[in-house]
Coordinates of C-alpha atoms in Angstrom, one line a residue:
Chain A
M12 CA -91.4 -85.8 14.7
S13 CA -90.7 -88.9 16.7
D14 CA -89.3 -92.1 16.0
L15 CA -91.2 -95.1 16.7
Y16 CA -89.7 -96.2 19.6
K17 CA -91.8 -97.8 22.1
A18 CA -90.0 -98.7 25.6
L19 CA -90.9 -102.3 27.1
D20 CA -92.5 -102.0 30.5
F21 CA -93.8 -105.4 31.0
F22 CA -94.1 -105.6 34.7
N23 CA -95.6 -101.6 34.9
V24 CA -92.4 -100.7 36.5
D25 CA -93.5 -97.1 35.6
E26 CA -95.9 -97.2 38.8
L27 CA -92.6 -97.4 40.9
Y28 CA -91.6 -94.0 39.8
S29 CA -92.9 -90.6 41.1
D30 CA -94.9 -88.4 38.6
E31 CA -91.9 -85.9 38.4
E32 CA -89.7 -89.0 37.8
R33 CA -91.7 -90.2 34.7
M34 CA -92.1 -86.8 33.6
I35 CA -88.2 -86.4 33.5
R36 CA -88.0 -89.6 31.7
D37 CA -90.7 -88.6 29.3
T38 CA -88.9 -85.4 28.5
V39 CA -85.5 -86.8 27.7
R40 CA -87.1 -89.6 25.7
S41 CA -88.6 -86.9 23.6
W42 CA -85.5 -85.0 23.3
V43 CA -83.7 -88.2 22.2
S44 CA -86.3 -89.1 19.8
D45 CA -86.6 -85.7 18.1
R46 CA -82.8 -84.2 18.3
F47 CA -80.6 -87.1 18.6
M48 CA -82.1 -90.0 16.7
P49 CA -82.0 -88.0 13.1
V50 CA -78.4 -87.3 13.7
I51 CA -76.7 -90.3 15.3
E52 CA -75.9 -92.7 12.4
E53 CA -74.3 -90.1 10.6
H54 CA -72.2 -89.1 13.3
N55 CA -71.4 -92.8 14.1
R56 CA -70.2 -93.0 10.6
A57 CA -68.0 -90.0 10.7
A58 CA -66.9 -90.8 14.2
T59 CA -67.9 -87.6 15.6
F60 CA -70.0 -86.5 18.8
P61 CA -73.0 -84.4 17.8
S62 CA -71.5 -81.3 19.8
H63 CA -74.2 -78.9 18.7
L64 CA -76.7 -80.7 21.0
I65 CA -74.2 -80.0 24.1
P66 CA -76.0 -76.5 25.0
E67 CA -79.5 -78.3 24.5
L68 CA -78.8 -81.0 27.2
G69 CA -77.6 -78.0 29.5
E70 CA -80.8 -76.2 29.0
M71 CA -82.7 -79.1 29.9
G72 CA -80.5 -79.7 32.9
V73 CA -79.2 -83.3 32.5
Y74 CA -75.4 -82.4 33.5
G75 CA -74.9 -83.4 37.2
A76 CA -78.8 -83.7 37.6
S77 CA -78.5 -85.5 40.9
L78 CA -76.2 -82.7 42.4
T79 CA -77.7 -79.9 44.5
G80 CA -76.9 -76.2 44.3
Y81 CA -74.6 -74.3 41.6
G82 CA -77.2 -74.6 39.1
C83 CA -77.6 -78.6 39.2
A84 CA -81.1 -79.9 39.2
G85 CA -81.1 -81.7 42.3
L86 CA -83.2 -84.7 41.0
S87 CA -83.5 -88.1 42.7
P88 CA -81.2 -90.9 41.9
I89 CA -84.1 -92.7 40.3
A90 CA -84.8 -89.7 37.9
S91 CA -81.0 -89.2 37.4
G92 CA -80.8 -93.2 36.3
L93 CA -83.9 -92.8 34.2
I94 CA -82.0 -90.0 32.2
C95 CA -79.3 -92.3 31.5
T96 CA -81.6 -95.2 30.2
E97 CA -83.1 -92.7 27.8
L98 CA -79.7 -91.2 26.6
E99 CA -78.2 -94.6 26.2
R100 CA -81.4 -95.8 24.2
G101 CA -80.1 -93.1 21.9
D102 CA -76.6 -94.0 21.9
S103 CA -73.8 -95.4 24.4
G104 CA -71.7 -92.6 23.4
L105 CA -74.4 -89.8 24.5
R106 CA -74.9 -91.4 27.9
S107 CA -71.1 -91.6 28.3
F108 CA -70.5 -87.8 27.4
V109 CA -73.5 -86.8 30.1
S110 CA -72.1 -89.5 32.4
V111 CA -68.5 -88.1 32.2
Q112 CA -69.6 -84.5 32.8
G113 CA -71.8 -85.2 35.7
S114 CA -70.5 -88.1 37.4
L115 CA -66.8 -88.2 36.8
C116 CA -66.0 -84.3 36.6
M117 CA -68.9 -82.5 38.3
F118 CA -69.3 -85.0 41.0
P119 CA -65.7 -84.7 42.4
I120 CA -65.6 -81.0 42.0
W121 CA -69.1 -80.7 44.2
A122 CA -67.9 -83.4 46.7
Y123 CA -64.3 -82.8 47.3
G124 CA -63.5 -79.3 46.0
S125 CA -63.0 -76.1 47.6
E126 CA -65.9 -73.3 47.4
E127 CA -64.0 -71.4 44.9
Q128 CA -63.5 -74.3 42.6
K129 CA -67.2 -75.1 42.6
Q130 CA -68.1 -71.7 42.0
R131 CA -65.8 -71.4 39.1
Y132 CA -66.7 -74.8 37.4
L133 CA -70.1 -76.1 38.5
P134 CA -72.6 -73.5 37.2
K135 CA -70.9 -73.5 33.7
M136 CA -70.5 -77.2 33.7
A137 CA -74.1 -77.7 34.6
Q138 CA -75.1 -75.6 31.4
G139 CA -72.8 -77.3 29.3
K140 CA -70.7 -74.1 28.6
L141 CA -67.5 -75.9 30.3
I142 CA -67.0 -79.7 29.4
G143 CA -64.9 -82.0 31.8
C144 CA -63.1 -85.3 31.6
F145 CA -61.7 -87.6 34.1
G146 CA -58.3 -89.0 33.9
L147 CA -57.8 -92.0 36.1
T148 CA -57.0 -95.0 33.8
E149 CA -53.5 -95.3 32.1
A150 CA -52.3 -97.2 29.1
D151 CA -50.6 -99.9 31.5
F152 CA -53.3 -99.6 34.4
G153 CA -57.0 -100.2 33.8
S154 CA -58.3 -102.6 36.3
N155 CA -55.6 -101.7 38.5
P156 CA -55.7 -98.0 38.7
G157 CA -53.8 -97.8 42.1
G158 CA -50.7 -98.6 40.1
M159 CA -50.7 -95.3 38.2
L160 CA -47.3 -93.8 37.3
T161 CA -48.8 -90.1 36.9
K162 CA -47.0 -87.9 39.6
A163 CA -47.4 -84.7 41.0
V164 CA -44.4 -82.8 42.4
K165 CA -45.1 -79.7 44.7
D166 CA -43.0 -76.6 43.5
G167 CA -43.7 -73.7 45.6
A168 CA -47.2 -72.5 45.2
H169 CA -47.6 -74.9 42.4
Y170 CA -47.8 -78.6 41.5
V171 CA -46.2 -80.0 38.4
L172 CA -47.7 -83.0 37.0
N173 CA -46.2 -85.4 34.7
G174 CA -47.5 -89.0 33.1
S175 CA -50.3 -89.9 30.6
K176 CA -53.7 -91.0 30.7
Y177 CA -55.5 -93.4 28.3
W178 CA -59.2 -94.1 27.2
I179 CA -60.3 -90.6 28.3
T180 CA -63.9 -89.9 27.1
N181 CA -64.1 -86.2 26.1
G182 CA -60.3 -86.1 26.7
S183 CA -59.7 -83.8 23.3
V184 CA -62.8 -81.8 23.8
A185 CA -62.6 -81.0 27.7
D186 CA -62.3 -77.5 28.9
V187 CA -61.1 -79.1 32.3
A188 CA -59.8 -82.5 33.4
V189 CA -59.9 -83.9 36.9
V190 CA -56.3 -85.8 36.4
W191 CA -55.8 -88.2 39.4
A192 CA -52.0 -88.5 40.2
K193 CA -49.7 -89.6 42.9
L194 CA -48.2 -87.0 45.2
E195 CA -45.6 -88.3 47.4
G196 CA -47.1 -91.7 46.7
T197 CA -50.8 -90.5 47.7
I198 CA -53.5 -90.3 45.0
R199 CA -54.7 -86.8 44.9
G200 CA -57.1 -85.1 42.0
F201 CA -56.1 -82.2 40.4
L202 CA -58.0 -79.7 38.0
V203 CA -56.0 -79.0 34.8
D204 CA -57.4 -76.6 32.3
K205 CA -57.5 -76.7 28.7
G206 CA -54.5 -74.9 27.2
T207 CA -52.4 -75.3 30.2
K208 CA -48.9 -75.8 29.0
G209 CA -47.7 -79.2 28.6
F210 CA -51.2 -80.5 28.7
Q211 CA -52.5 -82.2 25.5
G212 CA -55.4 -84.4 24.5
K213 CA -54.8 -86.8 21.6
G214 CA -57.7 -88.4 20.1
I215 CA -57.7 -92.3 19.9
K216 CA -58.8 -93.2 16.3
N217 CA -60.1 -96.1 14.5
K218 CA -62.7 -97.2 17.0
F219 CA -65.2 -100.1 16.4
S220 CA -67.2 -98.8 19.5
L221 CA -68.4 -95.6 21.0
R222 CA -67.6 -94.0 17.7
A223 CA -70.0 -91.1 18.2
S224 CA -67.9 -90.1 21.4
D225 CA -64.7 -88.8 21.8
T226 CA -61.9 -91.0 23.3
S227 CA -58.4 -89.6 24.1
E228 CA -54.9 -89.9 25.6
L229 CA -53.9 -87.2 27.8
V230 CA -50.4 -86.2 27.9
L231 CA -49.0 -84.2 30.8
E232 CA -45.5 -83.0 30.5
D233 CA -44.2 -80.4 33.2
V234 CA -47.8 -79.3 33.6
R235 CA -47.5 -76.5 36.3
I236 CA -50.7 -75.6 37.8
P237 CA -51.4 -73.5 40.8
A238 CA -51.8 -75.3 44.2
S239 CA -55.4 -74.2 44.4
Q240 CA -56.3 -76.4 41.8
M241 CA -55.9 -79.6 43.7
L242 CA -59.2 -81.1 45.2
P243 CA -58.5 -80.4 48.7
N244 CA -60.8 -82.6 50.5
I245 CA -60.0 -86.0 49.2
E246 CA -57.1 -88.3 49.0
G247 CA -56.2 -91.9 48.2
I248 CA -57.8 -94.3 45.7
K249 CA -61.3 -93.8 47.4
G250 CA -61.4 -90.4 45.6
P251 CA -61.6 -91.8 42.1
L252 CA -63.5 -94.9 43.1
S253 CA -66.2 -92.9 44.8
C254 CA -66.6 -91.1 41.5
L255 CA -66.8 -94.4 39.6
T256 CA -69.5 -95.7 41.8
Q257 CA -71.7 -92.6 40.6
A258 CA -70.7 -93.6 37.0
R259 CA -71.4 -97.2 37.4
Y260 CA -74.7 -96.3 38.9
G261 CA -75.6 -94.3 35.7
I262 CA -74.5 -97.1 33.4
A263 CA -76.4 -99.7 35.3
F264 CA -79.6 -97.4 34.3
G265 CA -77.8 -96.6 30.9
A266 CA -77.4 -100.1 29.5
I267 CA -81.0 -100.9 30.0
G268 CA -81.8 -98.3 27.4
A269 CA -79.4 -99.9 24.9
A270 CA -81.1 -103.1 25.6
Q271 CA -84.7 -101.3 25.2
A272 CA -83.4 -100.1 21.7
A273 CA -82.3 -103.5 20.6
F274 CA -85.9 -105.3 21.8
D275 CA -87.8 -102.6 20.1
E276 CA -86.1 -102.9 16.7
A277 CA -86.0 -106.7 16.9
C278 CA -89.5 -107.0 18.0
R279 CA -91.0 -104.4 15.3
Y280 CA -88.6 -106.2 12.6
S281 CA -90.0 -109.8 13.5
K282 CA -93.5 -108.5 13.1
M283 CA -92.8 -107.2 9.5
R284 CA -90.2 -109.5 8.3
I285 CA -91.9 -112.0 6.1
Q286 CA -90.4 -115.5 5.5
F287 CA -92.2 -118.8 4.4
D288 CA -95.2 -116.5 4.0
K289 CA -95.5 -115.5 7.7
P290 CA -93.8 -113.1 9.9
I291 CA -91.0 -114.4 11.6
A292 CA -92.3 -113.4 14.9
R293 CA -94.7 -116.5 14.5
F294 CA -91.6 -118.7 14.7
Q295 CA -91.0 -120.2 18.2
L296 CA -87.3 -119.7 18.1
V297 CA -87.8 -116.2 17.3
Q298 CA -90.2 -115.5 20.1
N299 CA -87.7 -117.3 22.5
K300 CA -85.4 -115.0 21.8
L301 CA -87.4 -111.7 22.1
V302 CA -88.9 -113.5 25.6
W303 CA -85.3 -113.6 26.9
M304 CA -84.5 -110.1 25.8
A305 CA -87.9 -108.9 27.6
S306 CA -87.3 -110.9 30.7
E307 CA -83.8 -109.6 31.2
I308 CA -84.8 -106.0 30.5
T309 CA -87.7 -106.7 33.4
K310 CA -85.3 -108.2 35.6
A311 CA -82.6 -105.3 35.1
Q312 CA -85.4 -102.4 35.5
L313 CA -86.5 -104.0 38.8
M314 CA -83.0 -104.4 40.0
C315 CA -82.0 -100.8 39.0
W316 CA -85.1 -99.4 40.7
K317 CA -84.0 -100.9 44.1
L318 CA -80.6 -99.6 43.5
G319 CA -82.1 -96.2 42.9
K320 CA -84.2 -96.7 46.4
M321 CA -81.3 -97.7 48.4
K322 CA -79.2 -94.8 46.7
E323 CA -81.8 -92.4 48.0
A324 CA -82.0 -94.1 51.3
G325 CA -78.1 -93.9 51.7
T326 CA -77.9 -97.7 52.0
M327 CA -76.5 -98.4 48.6
Q328 CA -73.0 -100.0 48.7
H329 CA -70.4 -100.1 45.8
F330 CA -70.9 -103.8 45.7
H331 CA -74.7 -103.3 44.8
V332 CA -73.7 -101.1 42.1
S333 CA -71.1 -103.7 40.8
M334 CA -73.9 -106.1 40.5
A335 CA -76.2 -103.7 38.9
K336 CA -73.6 -102.1 36.3
R337 CA -72.6 -106.0 35.5
N338 CA -75.8 -107.4 35.1
S339 CA -77.2 -104.3 33.0
C340 CA -74.1 -104.3 30.6
W341 CA -74.1 -108.3 30.1
M342 CA -77.9 -108.4 29.3
A343 CA -77.9 -105.4 27.3
L344 CA -75.0 -106.9 25.0
E345 CA -76.6 -110.4 24.9
C346 CA -80.1 -108.6 23.9
C347 CA -78.1 -106.9 20.7
R348 CA -76.5 -110.3 19.8
L349 CA -79.9 -111.8 19.9
G350 CA -81.5 -108.9 18.3
R351 CA -79.0 -108.8 15.5
D352 CA -79.8 -112.5 15.0
I353 CA -83.5 -111.9 14.4
L354 CA -82.5 -109.1 12.2
G355 CA -80.6 -111.4 9.9
A356 CA -78.6 -110.2 7.3
N357 CA -80.1 -106.7 7.3
G358 CA -78.9 -106.5 11.0
I359 CA -75.2 -105.9 9.9
T360 CA -75.8 -102.6 8.3
D361 CA -76.2 -99.3 9.9
E362 CA -79.9 -98.9 8.5
Y363 CA -80.6 -100.7 11.7
Q364 CA -79.2 -99.5 14.9
M365 CA -78.5 -102.9 16.5
M366 CA -74.8 -103.3 15.6
R367 CA -74.0 -99.7 16.6
H368 CA -75.3 -100.7 20.2
M369 CA -73.5 -103.9 20.3
C370 CA -70.4 -102.4 19.5
N371 CA -70.8 -99.5 21.9
L372 CA -71.6 -102.1 24.7
E373 CA -68.6 -104.1 24.0
S374 CA -66.8 -100.6 25.8
V375 CA -69.7 -100.3 28.4
I376 CA -69.2 -103.7 29.5
T377 CA -65.4 -102.9 29.9
Y378 CA -65.1 -99.6 31.1
E379 CA -65.7 -98.5 34.7
G380 CA -64.8 -102.0 35.8
T381 CA -64.9 -105.0 33.6
H382 CA -67.5 -107.8 33.7
D383 CA -65.0 -109.8 35.4
I384 CA -63.6 -107.2 37.9
H385 CA -67.2 -106.6 39.0
G386 CA -67.4 -110.1 39.5
L387 CA -64.5 -110.6 41.8
I388 CA -66.0 -107.4 43.8
I389 CA -69.1 -109.0 44.2
G390 CA -67.3 -112.3 45.0
R391 CA -65.3 -110.8 47.7
Q392 CA -68.2 -109.4 49.3
L393 CA -70.1 -112.9 49.1
T394 CA -67.1 -114.8 50.4
G395 CA -65.0 -112.7 52.3
E396 CA -62.0 -113.7 50.2
D397 CA -60.3 -111.0 48.0
A398 CA -59.5 -112.4 44.5
I399 CA -58.5 -109.2 43.2
L400 CA -55.3 -108.5 45.2
Chain B
M6 CA -100.2 -59.3 29.9
D7 CA -102.4 -61.9 31.4
I8 CA -102.5 -64.9 28.9
V9 CA -104.5 -67.8 29.1
V10 CA -103.8 -70.9 27.0
C11 CA -106.6 -73.3 26.3
I12 CA -105.3 -76.9 26.2
K13 CA -106.7 -80.4 25.4
R14 CA -105.7 -83.9 26.5
V15 CA -106.2 -86.1 23.4
P16 CA -105.2 -89.8 22.2
A17 CA -101.7 -90.0 21.2
T18 CA -101.5 -89.9 17.7
D19 CA -99.7 -93.3 17.5
T20 CA -102.1 -94.9 19.8
T21 CA -104.7 -97.8 18.7
I22 CA -108.2 -96.3 18.9
K23 CA -110.9 -98.9 19.8
I24 CA -115.0 -98.0 19.9
A25 CA -116.6 -98.4 23.1
A26 CA -119.5 -100.9 23.4
D27 CA -121.9 -98.1 23.2
G28 CA -120.9 -97.3 19.7
K29 CA -120.5 -93.4 20.2
S30 CA -117.2 -93.3 22.2
I31 CA -113.6 -94.3 22.2
E32 CA -112.6 -97.2 24.7
P33 CA -110.3 -95.0 26.9
A34 CA -108.4 -98.5 28.4
G35 CA -105.2 -98.9 26.8
V36 CA -105.1 -95.6 25.1
S37 CA -102.3 -93.3 25.8
F38 CA -103.1 -89.6 26.1
E39 CA -100.9 -86.4 25.3
L40 CA -100.9 -82.9 24.9
N41 CA -102.7 -81.6 21.7
A42 CA -99.7 -81.0 19.4
Y43 CA -101.1 -77.5 18.3
D44 CA -101.6 -76.5 22.1
E45 CA -97.8 -76.9 22.4
F46 CA -97.3 -74.0 20.0
A47 CA -99.8 -71.9 21.8
L48 CA -98.1 -72.7 25.2
E49 CA -94.8 -71.8 23.6
Q50 CA -96.0 -68.7 22.2
A51 CA -97.4 -67.6 25.6
L52 CA -94.2 -68.1 27.2
R53 CA -92.3 -66.2 24.5
I54 CA -94.6 -63.1 24.9
K55 CA -94.4 -63.2 28.6
E56 CA -90.5 -63.4 28.2
Q57 CA -90.5 -60.3 25.5
L58 CA -92.5 -58.4 27.9
G59 CA -90.6 -59.2 31.0
S60 CA -93.9 -59.2 32.9
G61 CA -97.3 -60.8 33.0
T62 CA -98.7 -64.4 33.6
V63 CA -99.5 -67.5 31.6
T64 CA -102.3 -69.7 32.9
V65 CA -103.2 -72.8 31.3
V66 CA -106.9 -74.1 31.4
T67 CA -108.6 -77.5 30.3
I68 CA -111.9 -79.1 30.7
G69 CA -111.8 -82.7 31.7
S70 CA -111.2 -85.4 34.0
K71 CA -108.7 -85.5 36.6
D72 CA -106.6 -87.5 34.4
A73 CA -106.0 -84.1 32.6
Q74 CA -103.6 -83.0 35.6
K75 CA -100.8 -84.8 33.8
E76 CA -100.8 -82.6 31.0
L77 CA -101.3 -79.5 32.9
R78 CA -98.6 -80.5 35.0
D79 CA -96.3 -80.8 31.9
T80 CA -97.2 -77.1 30.8
L81 CA -96.2 -75.9 34.4
A82 CA -93.0 -77.6 33.9
R83 CA -92.2 -75.9 30.7
G84 CA -93.1 -72.7 32.2
A85 CA -96.5 -71.8 32.7
D86 CA -97.3 -70.0 36.0
K87 CA -100.8 -71.7 36.9
A88 CA -103.0 -74.2 35.7
V89 CA -106.5 -74.4 35.9
L90 CA -108.7 -77.7 35.5
L91 CA -112.5 -77.3 34.7
T92 CA -113.8 -80.7 36.0
T93 CA -116.5 -82.7 34.4
D94 CA -116.9 -86.4 34.0
Q95 CA -118.8 -85.8 30.7
W96 CA -117.1 -86.5 27.5
V97 CA -116.9 -82.8 26.0
F98 CA -117.0 -83.3 22.2
D99 CA -119.2 -80.1 21.4
G100 CA -117.1 -77.1 20.4
A101 CA -120.0 -74.9 21.5
S102 CA -120.2 -76.3 24.8
T103 CA -116.6 -76.0 25.5
A104 CA -116.2 -72.4 24.4
A105 CA -119.3 -71.6 26.7
A106 CA -117.7 -73.2 29.7
L107 CA -114.1 -71.7 28.8
A108 CA -115.7 -68.2 28.2
A109 CA -117.3 -68.5 31.3
W110 CA -114.2 -69.0 33.2
I111 CA -112.0 -66.8 31.3
K112 CA -114.6 -64.0 32.2
S113 CA -113.8 -64.7 35.8
V114 CA -110.0 -64.0 35.6
P115 CA -107.6 -61.3 34.5
C116 CA -106.9 -62.1 30.5
N117 CA -106.2 -59.9 27.5
L118 CA -105.0 -62.8 25.5
V119 CA -106.3 -66.4 24.7
L120 CA -104.1 -68.7 22.8
C121 CA -105.2 -71.8 21.5
G122 CA -104.0 -74.6 19.2
R123 CA -105.8 -74.2 15.7
Q124 CA -107.7 -77.6 16.5
A125 CA -107.7 -80.5 18.6
V126 CA -106.1 -83.5 16.6
D127 CA -109.1 -85.8 18.4
S128 CA -112.2 -84.3 17.1
D129 CA -110.9 -82.0 14.4
N130 CA -113.9 -79.5 14.8
N131 CA -111.9 -76.3 14.4
Q132 CA -114.7 -74.6 16.4
L133 CA -113.1 -73.6 19.7
P134 CA -111.2 -70.6 18.8
A135 CA -113.7 -68.5 16.9
N136 CA -116.8 -69.6 19.2
L137 CA -114.5 -68.5 22.1
A138 CA -113.7 -65.2 20.7
A139 CA -117.4 -64.5 19.9
R140 CA -118.6 -65.2 23.3
L141 CA -115.7 -63.1 25.0
G142 CA -116.2 -60.5 22.3
F143 CA -112.3 -60.6 21.5
A144 CA -110.7 -60.4 18.3
C145 CA -110.0 -63.6 16.6
V146 CA -107.1 -64.5 14.4
T147 CA -107.0 -68.2 13.4
E148 CA -104.4 -70.5 12.3
V149 CA -101.6 -68.1 12.7
A150 CA -98.1 -69.3 11.4
K151 CA -96.1 -66.2 12.5
L152 CA -96.7 -63.7 15.1
E153 CA -94.9 -60.6 16.2
L154 CA -95.8 -58.2 19.1
A155 CA -94.8 -54.4 19.1
D156 CA -96.0 -51.4 20.8
G157 CA -99.3 -53.3 22.0
T158 CA -100.1 -54.3 18.4
F159 CA -100.1 -58.2 17.2
T160 CA -98.9 -58.8 13.6
A161 CA -100.0 -62.4 12.7
E162 CA -99.4 -64.2 9.3
R163 CA -101.8 -66.8 8.3
D164 CA -101.4 -69.1 5.4
I165 CA -104.5 -68.8 3.1
E166 CA -105.1 -70.8 -0.1
G167 CA -101.8 -69.9 -2.3
A168 CA -101.2 -66.8 -0.4
R169 CA -100.0 -65.7 3.0
E170 CA -102.2 -63.0 4.6
V171 CA -101.1 -60.5 7.5
V172 CA -103.3 -59.3 10.0
T173 CA -102.8 -56.9 13.0
C174 CA -104.9 -56.7 16.0
K175 CA -104.8 -55.4 19.4
T176 CA -105.8 -57.1 22.9
P177 CA -107.9 -58.4 24.1
A178 CA -107.7 -61.3 21.3
V179 CA -108.1 -64.9 20.8
I180 CA -105.3 -66.3 18.5
S181 CA -105.0 -69.9 17.5
C182 CA -101.7 -71.4 16.7
Q183 CA -100.7 -73.1 13.5
K184 CA -97.7 -75.5 13.0
G185 CA -94.5 -73.4 12.1
L186 CA -95.4 -70.8 14.5
N187 CA -92.5 -71.7 17.0
E188 CA -90.4 -74.7 18.2
P189 CA -91.8 -75.8 21.4
R190 CA -89.5 -76.2 24.1
Y191 CA -88.6 -79.1 26.3
A192 CA -89.5 -79.0 29.9
N193 CA -86.1 -78.0 31.9
L194 CA -85.8 -80.7 34.4
K195 CA -85.6 -78.3 37.4
G196 CA -88.9 -77.0 35.9
I197 CA -90.5 -80.3 36.3
M198 CA -89.4 -80.5 39.9
A199 CA -90.7 -76.8 40.6
A200 CA -93.9 -77.6 39.0
K201 CA -95.0 -79.6 41.8
K202 CA -95.0 -76.6 43.8
K203 CA -97.0 -74.3 41.1
P204 CA -100.7 -73.9 41.6
L205 CA -102.9 -76.3 40.0
E206 CA -106.3 -75.3 40.8
E207 CA -109.7 -77.2 40.1
A208 CA -113.3 -75.8 39.6
A209 CA -116.5 -77.5 38.4
A210 CA -117.1 -76.6 34.4
S211 CA -120.1 -74.9 33.8
L212 CA -121.1 -76.8 30.7
P213 CA -124.4 -76.1 29.0
A214 CA -126.4 -79.0 27.5
P215 CA -124.5 -80.0 24.3
A216 CA -125.8 -78.6 21.1
L217 CA -124.6 -81.9 19.2
E218 CA -125.3 -85.5 19.5
I219 CA -122.7 -88.0 18.5
V220 CA -125.1 -90.7 16.7
S221 CA -122.3 -93.3 16.1
L222 CA -118.6 -93.8 15.8
T223 CA -117.1 -96.1 13.5
L224 CA -113.6 -96.9 12.6
P225 CA -112.5 -96.7 9.0
P226 CA -113.1 -99.5 6.8
A227 CA -110.0 -101.7 6.8
R228 CA -108.1 -101.2 3.3
A229 CA -108.6 -104.1 1.0
A230 CA -105.6 -105.9 -0.2
G231 CA -103.8 -104.5 -3.1
K232 CA -103.8 -106.2 -6.4
I233 CA -100.9 -107.2 -8.4
L234 CA -101.1 -106.7 -12.2
G235 CA -97.9 -107.7 -13.1
T236 CA -94.1 -106.2 -13.1
G237 CA -92.3 -104.0 -15.3
V238 CA -93.5 -102.1 -18.3
D239 CA -95.5 -104.7 -19.5
A240 CA -97.9 -104.4 -16.6
V241 CA -98.6 -100.5 -17.8
P242 CA -101.4 -101.2 -20.1
A243 CA -103.5 -103.6 -17.7
L244 CA -102.6 -100.8 -15.0
I245 CA -104.0 -98.0 -17.0
A246 CA -107.2 -100.2 -18.0
A247 CA -107.6 -100.9 -14.2
L248 CA -107.4 -97.4 -13.1
R249 CA -110.1 -96.3 -15.9
D250 CA -112.1 -99.1 -15.9
E251 CA -112.5 -100.4 -12.1
A252 CA -111.0 -97.6 -10.2
K253 CA -112.6 -95.1 -12.5
V254 CA -109.9 -92.4 -11.7
L255 CA -108.8 -91.7 -15.3

């Protein structure tokens, strides 16, 4: 059983990908159609994540897919990006789950962890047997994470953590949290296992957005962890920011998937919906909206393809990622708004996916650097003038 | 156990088919192709048998143009050990010719078990499994919906008219696979990368002259517009009259 989804590829971007990249994309696309689409609306209504699918994604190998060794798939940047596109075509919450697991939790352990930490966490995380989360943002420190109040204090062979983190995807379900905290004023990463005394995840309720995804507060009250749980090979804000660069790369690809879902649904609807005795696709104003959507999707596909090639070549800079993340999220949100318009009144119910994607994208355009903050990162690069600090 | 899985590249079930200018074949341009859905059950069963026994080989074979490499790579990604493309530029539509070419090749390799889909969804001939078994001198069980292997004996269940038939057979055998036999796995992403390194061999298909000729191929006639006789209970007499007198189905 497959749903009716057809991805737009107006410029035959497909031929820019390798055979393996296309096969990986197609495999994940089929999985989303067969396994995820039949259950997403009920989970979105109930505000639950379809956690029964976590092991299947592990068997396929999507967690930390771009990492090498430790049971990870070692895929190309393009392939891992296309996975995000396909997952987010299903729901931004699904892509968020995988991004947090791979880019925000497995990546720092893989890049900055000790060998013992890598052996302990990565193989199980790759299989989805251990779930991770990433604690950087605090309630009062979003765009300015460097101002964080969470602190670590050395106490013999242990560190003691105090503070709280907010807007943490997977926070209540995670088996391990990468918590960033200041140790004598310097930001360091700590691995905090679920069940550690004083450590707690509290779900944030009543969200309009990313309903099929756990978003939590992490509370740390005198949490004692062995000194071996600190990530030894990174210090300073560049640690978490390097993780965010990885995750933002995935979002840049991912949001295209949400836009694709919006275009597909709106285009199909416009051909079926009869008004004034003809399909609304025959009206110029409707066509104009579809053309805008298709053009922006195509531009974003090409931008992300080039971003992937730069990542592969090692020439990708964080400001490249900022532009792609900013552009993809913006255009995807606009696509959903236009698509909802095409769907008319029908577009406001969850019989159609448009508003689910639209509401999700309000988070996606905000988290991992807001639209405006990414604008300032790009602006700084263009002008040499720093408008953030 | 050395298992051969026969697959076919077929037009995707949701693709739009156009008849080519010759009026005897389909226009391939713009058509998307995929692995025949029933063959996915055959591949999955082969992989499960190999996993159950802990040894053996799964070789996938098809006849066709080089385009079929894509479907073969897909089977390698899902776990087949080796793929073989029996190449031809002809459009092979005749089950007997296909069976002859496959039998000739299968005789040249170690093989105890052949698994195929119950039919290819493009030509719907349902000929290959039985024809192939006859040529190989293998036992043949078709349209199997459940299959178990114990002590070298297969126990197969088949849905027949109003009942379920249970048969047993030993190797060598040809077994054709029905929907419901299993749930085919998704390719593992590492498997996709590894598939590049697995052997995909090519050999010319030894196809005899086809015993059949396609004389013409036409699309089904466009469905006529429906007729609205009225609404609600008041329309029922007119509906019954139309079903009896016009459609003549009552």
